[in-house]
Coordinates of C-alpha atoms and ligand atoms in Angstrom, one line a residue:
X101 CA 13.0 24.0 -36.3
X102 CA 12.2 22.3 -39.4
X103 CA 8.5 20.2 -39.2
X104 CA 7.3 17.8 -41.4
X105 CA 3.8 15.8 -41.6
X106 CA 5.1 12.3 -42.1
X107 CA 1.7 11.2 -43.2
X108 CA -1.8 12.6 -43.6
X109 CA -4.7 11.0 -42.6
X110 CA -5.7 10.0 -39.1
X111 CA -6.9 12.9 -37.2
X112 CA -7.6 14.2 -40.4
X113 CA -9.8 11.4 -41.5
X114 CA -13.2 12.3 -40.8
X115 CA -13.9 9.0 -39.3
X116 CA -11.5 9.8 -36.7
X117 CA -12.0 13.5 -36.2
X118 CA -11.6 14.0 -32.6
X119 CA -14.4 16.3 -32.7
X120 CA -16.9 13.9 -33.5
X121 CA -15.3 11.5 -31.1
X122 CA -17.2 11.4 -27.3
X123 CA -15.3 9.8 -24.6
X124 CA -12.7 9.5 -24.3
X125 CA -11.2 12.1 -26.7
X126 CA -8.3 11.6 -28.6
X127 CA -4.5 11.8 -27.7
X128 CA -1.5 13.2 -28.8
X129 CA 1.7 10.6 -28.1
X130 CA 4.8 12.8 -27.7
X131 CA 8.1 11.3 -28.4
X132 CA 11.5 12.6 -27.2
X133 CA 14.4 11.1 -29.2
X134 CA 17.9 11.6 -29.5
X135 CA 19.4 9.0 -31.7
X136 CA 17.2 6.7 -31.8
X137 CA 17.0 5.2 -35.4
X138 CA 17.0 2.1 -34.1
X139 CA 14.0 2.0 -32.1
X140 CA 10.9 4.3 -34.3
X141 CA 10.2 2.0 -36.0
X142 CA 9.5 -0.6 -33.7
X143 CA 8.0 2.0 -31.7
X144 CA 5.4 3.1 -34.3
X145 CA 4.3 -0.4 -35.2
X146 CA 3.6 -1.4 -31.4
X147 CA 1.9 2.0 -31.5
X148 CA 0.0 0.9 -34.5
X149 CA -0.8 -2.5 -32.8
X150 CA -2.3 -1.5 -29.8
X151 CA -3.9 2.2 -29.8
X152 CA -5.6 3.6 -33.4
X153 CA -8.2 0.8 -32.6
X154 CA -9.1 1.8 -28.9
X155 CA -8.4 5.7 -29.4
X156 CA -7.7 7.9 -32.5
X157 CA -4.0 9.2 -32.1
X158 CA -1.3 11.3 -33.6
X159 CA 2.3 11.2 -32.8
X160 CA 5.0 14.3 -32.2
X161 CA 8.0 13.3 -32.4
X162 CA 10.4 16.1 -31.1
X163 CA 14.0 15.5 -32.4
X164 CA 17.6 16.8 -31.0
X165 CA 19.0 13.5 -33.2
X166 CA 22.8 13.8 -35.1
X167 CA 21.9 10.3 -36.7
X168 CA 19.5 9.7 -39.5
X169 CA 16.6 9.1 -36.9
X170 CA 14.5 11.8 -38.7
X171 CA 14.7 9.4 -41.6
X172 CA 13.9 6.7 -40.2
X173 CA 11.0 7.8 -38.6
X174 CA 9.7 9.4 -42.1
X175 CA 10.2 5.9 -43.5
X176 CA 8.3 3.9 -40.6
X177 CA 5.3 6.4 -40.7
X178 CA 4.4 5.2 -44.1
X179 CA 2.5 2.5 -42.9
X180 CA 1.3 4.1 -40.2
X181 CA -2.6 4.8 -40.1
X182 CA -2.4 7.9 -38.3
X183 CA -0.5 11.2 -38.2
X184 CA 3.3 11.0 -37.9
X185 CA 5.0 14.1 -37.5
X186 CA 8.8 15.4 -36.2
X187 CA 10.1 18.7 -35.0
X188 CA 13.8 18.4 -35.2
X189 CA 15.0 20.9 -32.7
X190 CA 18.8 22.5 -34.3
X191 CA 18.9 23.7 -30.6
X192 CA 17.9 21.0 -28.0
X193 CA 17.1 23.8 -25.8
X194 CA 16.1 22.2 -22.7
X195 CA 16.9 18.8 -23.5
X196 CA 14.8 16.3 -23.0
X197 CA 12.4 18.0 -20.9
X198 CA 12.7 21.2 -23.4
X199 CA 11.4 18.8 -26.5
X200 CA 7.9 17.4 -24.6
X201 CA 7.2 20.9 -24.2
X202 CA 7.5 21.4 -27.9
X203 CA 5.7 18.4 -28.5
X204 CA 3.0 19.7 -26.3
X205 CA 3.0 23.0 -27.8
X206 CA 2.2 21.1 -31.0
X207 CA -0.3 18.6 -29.9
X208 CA -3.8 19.4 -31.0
X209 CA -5.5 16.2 -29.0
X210 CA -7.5 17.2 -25.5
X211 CA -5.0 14.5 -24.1
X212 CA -1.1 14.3 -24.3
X213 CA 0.6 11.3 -23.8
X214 CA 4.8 11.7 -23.4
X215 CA 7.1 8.3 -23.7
X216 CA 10.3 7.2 -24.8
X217 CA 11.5 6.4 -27.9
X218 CA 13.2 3.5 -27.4
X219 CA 10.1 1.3 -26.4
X220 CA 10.9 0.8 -22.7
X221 CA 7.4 1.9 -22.5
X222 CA 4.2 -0.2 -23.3
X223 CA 2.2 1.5 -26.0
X224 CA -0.8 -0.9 -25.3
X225 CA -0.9 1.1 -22.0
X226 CA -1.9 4.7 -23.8
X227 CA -5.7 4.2 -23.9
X228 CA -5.6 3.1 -20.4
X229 CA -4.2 5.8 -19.1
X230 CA -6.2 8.3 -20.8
X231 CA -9.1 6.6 -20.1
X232 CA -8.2 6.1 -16.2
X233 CA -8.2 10.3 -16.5
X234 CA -11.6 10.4 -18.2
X235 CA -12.8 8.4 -15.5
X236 CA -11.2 9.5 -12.1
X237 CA -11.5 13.4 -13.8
X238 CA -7.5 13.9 -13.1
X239 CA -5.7 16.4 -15.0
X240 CA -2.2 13.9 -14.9
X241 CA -2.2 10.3 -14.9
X242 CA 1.1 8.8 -14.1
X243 CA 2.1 5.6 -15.4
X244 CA 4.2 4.2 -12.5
X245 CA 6.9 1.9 -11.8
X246 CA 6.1 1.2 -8.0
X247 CA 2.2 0.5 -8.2
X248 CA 1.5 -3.2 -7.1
X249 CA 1.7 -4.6 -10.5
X250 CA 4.3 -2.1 -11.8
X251 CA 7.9 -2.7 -12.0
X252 CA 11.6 -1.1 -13.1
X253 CA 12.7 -4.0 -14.6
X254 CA 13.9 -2.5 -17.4
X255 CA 16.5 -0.3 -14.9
X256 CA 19.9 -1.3 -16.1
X257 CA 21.6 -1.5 -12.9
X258 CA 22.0 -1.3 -9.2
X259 CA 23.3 2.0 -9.5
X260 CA 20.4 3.4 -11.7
X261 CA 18.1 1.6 -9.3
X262 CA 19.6 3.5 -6.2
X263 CA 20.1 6.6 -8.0
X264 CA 16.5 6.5 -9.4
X265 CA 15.4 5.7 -6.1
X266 CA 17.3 8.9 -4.3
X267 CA 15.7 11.3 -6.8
X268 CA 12.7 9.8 -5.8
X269 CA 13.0 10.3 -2.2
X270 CA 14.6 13.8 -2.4
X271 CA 11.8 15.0 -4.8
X272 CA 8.8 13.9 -2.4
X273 CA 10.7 15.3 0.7
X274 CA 10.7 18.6 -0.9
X275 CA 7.6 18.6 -2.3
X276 CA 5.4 16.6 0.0
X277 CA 2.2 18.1 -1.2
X278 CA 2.6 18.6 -4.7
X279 CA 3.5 15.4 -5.3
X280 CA 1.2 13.7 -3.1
X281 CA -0.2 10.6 -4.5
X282 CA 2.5 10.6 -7.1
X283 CA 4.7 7.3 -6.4
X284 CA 7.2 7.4 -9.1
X285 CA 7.5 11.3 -9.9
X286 CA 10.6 10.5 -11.8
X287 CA 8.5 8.3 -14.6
X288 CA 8.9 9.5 -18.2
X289 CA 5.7 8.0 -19.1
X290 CA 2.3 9.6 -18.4
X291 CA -0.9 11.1 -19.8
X292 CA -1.8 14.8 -19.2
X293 CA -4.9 16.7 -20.1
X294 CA -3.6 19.6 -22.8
X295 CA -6.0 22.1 -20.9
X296 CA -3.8 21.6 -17.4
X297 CA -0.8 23.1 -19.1
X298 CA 0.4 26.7 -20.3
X299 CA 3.8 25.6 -21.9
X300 CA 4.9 29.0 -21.6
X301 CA 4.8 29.2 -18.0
X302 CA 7.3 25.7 -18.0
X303 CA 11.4 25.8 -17.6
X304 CA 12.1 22.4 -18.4
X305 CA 15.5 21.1 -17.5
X306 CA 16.8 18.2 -18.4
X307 CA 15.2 14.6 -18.0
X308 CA 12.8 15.2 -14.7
X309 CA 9.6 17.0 -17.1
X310 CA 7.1 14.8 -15.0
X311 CA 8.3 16.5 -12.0
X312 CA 7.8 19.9 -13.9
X313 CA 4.4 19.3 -14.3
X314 CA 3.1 18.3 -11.1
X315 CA 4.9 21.1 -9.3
X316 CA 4.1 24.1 -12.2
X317 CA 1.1 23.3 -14.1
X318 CA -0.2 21.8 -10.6
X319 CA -3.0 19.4 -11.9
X320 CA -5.5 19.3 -9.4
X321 CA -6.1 15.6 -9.6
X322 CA -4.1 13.3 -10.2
X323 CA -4.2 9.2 -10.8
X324 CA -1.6 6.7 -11.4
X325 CA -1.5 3.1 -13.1
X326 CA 1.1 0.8 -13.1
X327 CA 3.2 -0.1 -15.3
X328 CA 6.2 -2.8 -16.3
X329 CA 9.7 -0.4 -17.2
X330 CA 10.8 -3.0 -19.6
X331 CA 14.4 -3.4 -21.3
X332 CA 15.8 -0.9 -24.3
X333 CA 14.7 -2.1 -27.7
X334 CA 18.2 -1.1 -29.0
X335 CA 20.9 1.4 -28.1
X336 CA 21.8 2.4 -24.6
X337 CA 20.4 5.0 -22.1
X338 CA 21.3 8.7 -22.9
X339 CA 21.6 9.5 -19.2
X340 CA 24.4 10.9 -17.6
X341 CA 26.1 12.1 -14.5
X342 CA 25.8 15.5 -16.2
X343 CA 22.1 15.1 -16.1
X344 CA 22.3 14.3 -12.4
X345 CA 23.4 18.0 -12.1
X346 CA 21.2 19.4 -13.5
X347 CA 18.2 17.2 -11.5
X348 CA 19.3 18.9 -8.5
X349 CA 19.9 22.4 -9.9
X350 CA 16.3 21.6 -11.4
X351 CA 15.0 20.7 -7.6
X352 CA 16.7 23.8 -6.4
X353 CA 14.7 26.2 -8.9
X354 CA 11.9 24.4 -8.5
X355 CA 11.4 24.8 -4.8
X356 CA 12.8 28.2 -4.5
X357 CA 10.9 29.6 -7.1
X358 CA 8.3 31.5 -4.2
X359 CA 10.0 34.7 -2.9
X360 CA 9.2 33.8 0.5
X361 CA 11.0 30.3 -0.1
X362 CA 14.3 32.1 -1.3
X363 CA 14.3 34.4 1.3
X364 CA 14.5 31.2 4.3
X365 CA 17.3 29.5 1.5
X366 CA 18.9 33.3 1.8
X367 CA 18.9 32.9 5.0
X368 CA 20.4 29.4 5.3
X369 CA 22.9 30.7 3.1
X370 CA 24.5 33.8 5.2
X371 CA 24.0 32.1 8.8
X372 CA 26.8 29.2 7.0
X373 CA 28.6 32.8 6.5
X374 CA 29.5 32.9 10.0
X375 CA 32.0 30.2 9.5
X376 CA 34.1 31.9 7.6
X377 CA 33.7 35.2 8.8
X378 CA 34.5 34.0 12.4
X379 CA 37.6 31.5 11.0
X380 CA 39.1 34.8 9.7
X381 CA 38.8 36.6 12.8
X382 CA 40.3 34.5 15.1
X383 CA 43.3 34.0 12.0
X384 CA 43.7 37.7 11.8
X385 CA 43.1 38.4 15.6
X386 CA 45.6 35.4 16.7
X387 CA 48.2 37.6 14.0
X388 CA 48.3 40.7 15.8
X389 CA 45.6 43.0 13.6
X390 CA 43.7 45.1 16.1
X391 CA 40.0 44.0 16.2
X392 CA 38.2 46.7 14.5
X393 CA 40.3 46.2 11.0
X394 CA 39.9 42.5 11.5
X395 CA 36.3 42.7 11.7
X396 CA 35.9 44.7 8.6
X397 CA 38.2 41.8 6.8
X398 CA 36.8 39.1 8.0
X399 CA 33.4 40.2 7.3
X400 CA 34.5 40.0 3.5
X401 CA 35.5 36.7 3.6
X402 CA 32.1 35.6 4.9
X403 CA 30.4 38.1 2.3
X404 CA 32.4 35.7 -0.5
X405 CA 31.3 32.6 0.6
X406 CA 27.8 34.0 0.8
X407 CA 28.3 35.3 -2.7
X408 CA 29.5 31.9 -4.1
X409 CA 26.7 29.5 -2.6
X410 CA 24.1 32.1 -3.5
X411 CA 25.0 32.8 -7.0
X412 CA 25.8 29.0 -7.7
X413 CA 22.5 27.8 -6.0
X414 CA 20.1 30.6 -5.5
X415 CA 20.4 32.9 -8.6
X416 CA 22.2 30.4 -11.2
X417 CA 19.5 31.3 -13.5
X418 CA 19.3 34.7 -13.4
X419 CA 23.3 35.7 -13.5
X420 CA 22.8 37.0 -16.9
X421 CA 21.5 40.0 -16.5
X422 CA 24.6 41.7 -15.1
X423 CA 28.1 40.7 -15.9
X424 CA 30.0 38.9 -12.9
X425 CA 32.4 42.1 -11.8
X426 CA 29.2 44.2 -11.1
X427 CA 27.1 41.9 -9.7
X428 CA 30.1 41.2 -6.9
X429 CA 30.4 45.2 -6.1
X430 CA 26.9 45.0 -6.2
X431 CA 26.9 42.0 -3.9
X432 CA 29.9 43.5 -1.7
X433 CA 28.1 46.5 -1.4
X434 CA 24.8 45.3 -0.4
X435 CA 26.6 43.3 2.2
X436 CA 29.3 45.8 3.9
X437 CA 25.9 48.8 4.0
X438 CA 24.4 45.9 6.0
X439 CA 27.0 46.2 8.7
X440 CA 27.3 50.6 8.5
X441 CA 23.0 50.6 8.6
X442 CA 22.7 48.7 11.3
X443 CA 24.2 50.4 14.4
X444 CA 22.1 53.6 13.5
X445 CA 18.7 51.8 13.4
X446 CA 19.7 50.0 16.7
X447 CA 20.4 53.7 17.7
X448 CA 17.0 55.0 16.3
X449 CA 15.3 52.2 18.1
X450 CA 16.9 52.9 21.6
X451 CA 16.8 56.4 21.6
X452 CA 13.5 57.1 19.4
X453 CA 11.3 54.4 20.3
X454 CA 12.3 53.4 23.8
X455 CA 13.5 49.8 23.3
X456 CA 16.3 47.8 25.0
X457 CA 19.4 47.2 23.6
X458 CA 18.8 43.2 22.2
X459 CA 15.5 43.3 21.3
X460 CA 16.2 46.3 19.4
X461 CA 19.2 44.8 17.8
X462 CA 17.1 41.8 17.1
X463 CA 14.9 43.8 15.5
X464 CA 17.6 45.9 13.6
X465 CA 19.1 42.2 12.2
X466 CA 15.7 41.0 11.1
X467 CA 14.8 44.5 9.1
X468 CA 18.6 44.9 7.7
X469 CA 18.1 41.3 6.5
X470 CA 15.1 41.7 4.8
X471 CA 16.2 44.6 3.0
X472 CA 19.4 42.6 1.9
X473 CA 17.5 40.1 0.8
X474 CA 15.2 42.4 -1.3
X475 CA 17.9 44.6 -2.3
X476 CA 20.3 41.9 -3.4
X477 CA 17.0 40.6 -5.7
X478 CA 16.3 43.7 -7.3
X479 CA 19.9 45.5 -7.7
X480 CA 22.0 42.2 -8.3
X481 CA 19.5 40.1 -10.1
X482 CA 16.6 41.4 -11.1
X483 CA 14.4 39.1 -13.0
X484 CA 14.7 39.0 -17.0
X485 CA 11.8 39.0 -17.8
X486 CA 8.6 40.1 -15.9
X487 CA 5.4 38.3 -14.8
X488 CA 2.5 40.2 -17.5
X489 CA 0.7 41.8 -15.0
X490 CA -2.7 40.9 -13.5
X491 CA -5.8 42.7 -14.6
X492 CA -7.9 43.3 -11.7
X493 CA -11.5 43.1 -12.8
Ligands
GDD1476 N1 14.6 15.3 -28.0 C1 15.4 14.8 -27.1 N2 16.4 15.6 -26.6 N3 15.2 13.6 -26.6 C2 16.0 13.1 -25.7 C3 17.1 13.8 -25.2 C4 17.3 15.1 -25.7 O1 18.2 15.9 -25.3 N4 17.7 13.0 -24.3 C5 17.1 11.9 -24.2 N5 16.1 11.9 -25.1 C6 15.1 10.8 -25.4 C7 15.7 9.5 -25.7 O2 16.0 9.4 -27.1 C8 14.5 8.6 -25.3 O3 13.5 8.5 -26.3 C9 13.9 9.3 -24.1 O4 14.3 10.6 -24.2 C10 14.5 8.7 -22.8 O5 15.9 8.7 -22.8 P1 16.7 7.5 -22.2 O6 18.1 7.9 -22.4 O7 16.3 6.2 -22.8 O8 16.4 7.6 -20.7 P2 16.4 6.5 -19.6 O9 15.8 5.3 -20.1 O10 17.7 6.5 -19.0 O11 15.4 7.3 -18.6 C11 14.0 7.1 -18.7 O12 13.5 6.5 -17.6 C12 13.7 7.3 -16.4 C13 13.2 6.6 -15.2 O13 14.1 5.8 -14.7 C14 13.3 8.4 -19.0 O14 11.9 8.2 -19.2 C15 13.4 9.3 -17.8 O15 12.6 10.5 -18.0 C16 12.9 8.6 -16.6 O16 13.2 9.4 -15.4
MN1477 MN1 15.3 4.7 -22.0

């Protein structure tokens, strides 16, 4: 990553030093761009314009551009009466989400303010929202689109609009708490309080870093103001299908990221199993192979299709660790020893302990799934890296 102070001064400038400035502190604006050249500089002069009088400022820009957008940004900074500075990223790792978190890494302001590059959002709206934070005491301030007063105007589209609004939905239905009193989770505009966030414990993906936020760094207030989306200064949106995708793998990781909530997705996951297992059956049954053979077959195919869904929805992120022939056996394994551990422990549980034959086979399916579930976690995917560990006082 190559960094570059556009231009001194600013923060720097003792008459601005944040730490002789009382409420309400100073803010770091974070820029994303990718190909923007057209739109800094307009950006930076309605910057100019509207905040260095109300609040002292710096800008990050964070960079993944192959235009000359670097340059132009050095260029527009010139007359710019506060810090300018750009990351370029060689590896947009993360994407768009990936490059706030650098910018936030970099930000040295008590408050960080993320928007776009490409002026859809309203600079003059910066103090305001830091200052709505000072004064309700929230940790996130959302600038939204569907406050009375707000608006998406700017939303090129009916399909955007009804895309935008799924996400929407689909993000508050799976994280009603979280994202309770949050109306437009999906915004890319919003003021955050640098002490609510530990960028290292972020895994940004793709556009949705808002979302991120509210469900990771888990402000503990939160307040929103509304805001007008307005049209694209110049250029066109850099939002695809492809980043669709990776929304909803971003949802998925998001919400099973407790054990306790991958275990009832794990679950989900091998009752669909009995579809295929039973479909085989019946097709090798209805073809003459004696029961007991078709029972181990069939099992397989339901042990596949468990396989699939889980290691393209569950564990996409953590298929690295093994290579994909050994985390199958693995899988296969797990799966079959399942089936072979069972019928003992229901034996154990009759004989040993007294019980009848279902509840001790209920018992003997809830205590061979849990260990399935923990052993496919620890011998198929075990984590890359580890949580450091707690001290305990
Ligand atoms: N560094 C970096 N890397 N910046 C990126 C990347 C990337 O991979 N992809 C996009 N950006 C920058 C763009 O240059 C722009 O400044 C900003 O991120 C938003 O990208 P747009 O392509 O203009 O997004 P949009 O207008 O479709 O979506 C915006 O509105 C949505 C609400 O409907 C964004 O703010 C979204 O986050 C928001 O959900
Ligand atoms: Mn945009």
């Amino acid at each position: 990553m190559s960094q570059e102070h556009a231009v001194p001064g600013g923060l720097g400038d003792p008459a601005l030093d944040p730490v002789g400035v009382a409420e309400p502190g100073a803010v770091t604006i974070v820029v994303p761009t990718f190909n923007e050249s057209a739109n800094v500089a307009a950006l930076l002069r309605q910057i100019t314009e509207s905040v260095p009088s109300r609040l002292p400022c710096e800008v990050v820009f964070v960079d993944d551009s192959t235009d000359d957008t670097p340059e132009a940004i050095r260029r527009a900074a010139q007359d710019c009466p506060f810090p300018v500075t750009v990351l370029h990223r060689e590896e947009p790792a993360g994407g768009l989400g990936g490059a706030v978190v650098e910018g936030i890494r970099a930000a040295t302001s008590d408050w960080v303010v993320v928007m776009d590059g490409d002026c859809q959002h309203p600079p003059a709206l910066v103090p305001e929202l830091v200052a709505t934070g000072e004064r309700t005491n929230a940790g996130l301030v959302v600038a939204s689109r569907y406050l009375e007063g707000g608006s998406r105007a700017g939303l090129a589209g009916g399909y955007r609009v009804a895309v935008s609004r799924g996400a929407t939905w689909l993000a508050k239905a799976l994280f009603p708490r979280r994202l309770h009193g949050i109306s437009d989770p999906m915004s890319g505009f919003f003021a955050i309080r640098r002490s609510t966030v530990t960028a290292d414990e972020l895994k940004p993906l793709g556009y949705k870093i808002l979302l991120e936020l509210a469900v990771r760094a888990r402000p503990r207030m939160v307040a929103e103001v509304p805001f007008v989306f307005r049209e694209r200064f110049a250029g066109e949106s850099k939002s695809t299908a492809r980043e669709g995708l990776r929304f909803l793998r971003h949802l998925t990781g998001l919400r099973t990221e407790a054990p306790p909530a991958r275990m009832v997705v794990f679950g989900l996951i091998g009752l669909t199993g009995f579809l295929p297992n039973l479909a085989a059956l019946w097709a090798l049954t209805g073809a003459g192979v004696h029961y007991l053979p078709a029972e181990i077959a069939a099992n397989q195919f339901g042990v596949a299709w468990n396989f699939l869904l889980i290691e393209t929805l569950l564990f996409r992120e953590r298929r690295r660790h093994r290579h994909w022939a050994d985390r199958t056996a693995r899988f296969a394994l797990l799966a079959n020893a399942d089936l072979v551990v069972r019928l003992p422990l229901i034996a154990l549980l009759v004989g040993r302990f007294g019980m009848t034959a279902v509840p001790a086979t209920a018992l003997a399916l809830a205590i061979t799934f849990v260990l399935r579930f923990v052993g496919t976690e620890a011998l198929v995917y075990l984590p890359r890296r580890r949580r450091p560990r707690r001290s305990t006082p």
